[in-house]
Short mmCIF file of C-alpha atoms in Angstrom, two decimals:
data_model
loop_
_atom_site.label_atom_id
_atom_site.label_comp_id
_atom_site.label_asym_id
_atom_site.label_seq_id
_atom_site.Cartn_x
_atom_site.Cartn_y
_atom_site.Cartn_z
CA MET A 1 75.91 54.36 18.45
CA ALA A 2 78.44 57.11 19.14
CA ALA A 3 78.50 60.13 16.85
CA ASP A 4 81.55 60.53 14.63
CA ALA A 5 83.63 63.21 16.40
CA ARG A 6 84.88 64.46 13.02
CA ASP A 7 81.39 65.15 11.62
CA PRO A 8 79.98 68.28 13.29
CA GLY A 9 76.44 67.49 12.14
CA GLU A 10 76.44 64.03 13.68
CA VAL A 11 78.01 65.35 16.88
CA ALA A 12 75.37 68.10 17.06
CA ARG A 13 72.50 65.66 16.49
CA GLY A 14 73.74 63.34 19.22
CA MET A 15 74.29 66.20 21.64
CA ALA A 16 70.85 67.65 20.95
CA ARG A 17 69.20 64.31 21.75
CA ALA A 18 71.24 64.01 24.96
CA VAL A 19 70.50 67.55 26.14
CA VAL A 20 66.73 67.36 25.67
CA GLY A 21 66.85 64.15 27.69
CA CYS A 22 68.08 66.06 30.75
CA PRO A 23 65.17 66.42 33.20
CA ASP A 24 65.45 70.18 33.74
CA VAL A 25 65.84 71.11 30.06
CA VAL A 26 62.60 72.37 28.54
CA GLU A 27 64.02 72.89 25.04
CA LEU A 28 67.08 73.87 23.05
CA SER A 29 67.54 77.51 22.01
CA ALA A 30 69.48 78.94 19.07
CA GLY A 31 70.08 82.09 21.13
CA GLY A 32 68.90 85.64 20.63
CA PHE A 33 70.69 86.02 17.31
CA GLY A 34 70.24 82.44 16.10
CA THR A 35 73.96 81.66 16.18
CA LEU A 36 73.75 78.52 18.31
CA GLN A 37 73.19 76.04 15.50
CA THR A 38 75.07 73.57 13.36
CA PRO A 39 74.31 73.28 9.64
CA VAL A 40 73.45 69.79 8.41
CA PRO A 41 72.27 68.53 5.03
CA GLY A 42 68.66 69.65 4.68
CA GLY A 43 68.64 72.06 7.61
CA ARG A 44 70.31 72.75 10.92
CA VAL A 45 70.55 71.48 14.47
CA ARG A 46 69.09 74.31 16.55
CA GLY A 47 70.65 74.98 19.95
CA VAL A 48 73.97 73.17 19.42
CA ALA A 49 76.92 74.85 17.69
CA VAL A 50 79.85 72.49 17.12
CA ARG A 51 83.08 74.42 16.50
CA ASP A 52 86.61 73.13 15.88
CA ASP A 53 87.73 73.54 19.51
CA HIS A 54 84.49 73.94 21.48
CA VAL A 55 80.75 73.32 21.54
CA GLU A 56 78.12 75.90 22.46
CA VAL A 57 74.72 74.76 23.69
CA GLY A 58 71.71 77.01 24.32
CA VAL A 59 68.94 75.80 26.61
CA VAL A 60 65.69 76.86 28.21
CA VAL A 61 65.46 75.30 31.66
CA ARG A 62 62.76 74.58 34.20
CA PHE A 63 62.69 76.77 37.34
CA GLY A 64 63.59 75.01 40.56
CA ARG A 65 67.15 73.69 40.66
CA PRO A 66 70.19 75.98 40.83
CA ILE A 67 71.26 76.88 37.30
CA GLN A 68 74.89 75.94 37.99
CA ASP A 69 73.74 72.41 38.89
CA ILE A 70 71.75 72.10 35.67
CA THR A 71 74.61 73.35 33.50
CA ALA A 72 77.09 71.06 35.26
CA GLU A 73 74.79 68.10 34.55
CA ILE A 74 74.54 69.09 30.88
CA ARG A 75 78.33 69.43 30.60
CA GLY A 76 78.74 66.02 32.22
CA VAL A 77 76.35 64.41 29.74
CA LEU A 78 78.04 66.07 26.75
CA ALA A 79 81.71 65.72 27.73
CA PRO A 80 82.09 62.15 26.39
CA MET A 81 80.62 63.25 23.04
CA ALA A 82 82.71 66.41 22.74
CA ALA A 83 85.95 64.65 21.73
CA GLY A 84 88.11 66.97 23.83
CA ARG A 85 86.25 70.15 22.88
CA ALA A 86 85.28 72.56 25.67
CA VAL A 87 81.51 72.60 26.30
CA HIS A 88 79.88 76.00 26.92
CA VAL A 89 76.26 75.96 28.13
CA TYR A 90 74.15 79.11 27.79
CA VAL A 91 70.88 79.34 29.70
CA GLU A 92 68.69 81.44 27.41
CA ASP A 93 65.58 81.39 29.61
CA VAL A 94 64.10 79.91 32.79
CA VAL A 95 60.47 78.78 32.74
CA ALA A 96 58.35 78.48 35.89
CA GLY A 97 55.02 76.78 36.42
CA LEU A 98 55.52 73.71 34.25
CA GLY A 99 55.15 71.24 37.09
CA GLY A 100 56.70 67.77 37.16
CA GLY A 101 57.60 66.33 33.79
CA SER A 102 55.69 68.51 31.35
CA ARG A 103 57.59 70.32 28.64
CA ALA A 104 56.82 73.54 26.82
CA GLY A 105 56.90 73.85 23.08
CA GLY A 106 58.26 70.89 21.26
#
């Protein structure tokens, strides 16, 4: 089911699920100052900040592919959910040594 483009919390939840499904994304990141988040009832969606005219996404990625390829893939996945908002992807860290499909953290 598509997230309601008018509800930032639902948009953020859907985007977070989509981003962590990308093969080179290890985890979402709220950024160094914790500003990449969207408040929702009972908490927040860490790593996705839905604004009126844009979306900011913070990620930790796996070492190996060019970062511009990874961010382009993430933008492509999120564009249909963004309802015309610009999508800005911030790579907060790059992790090496994880191997094939293993993920750090959780």
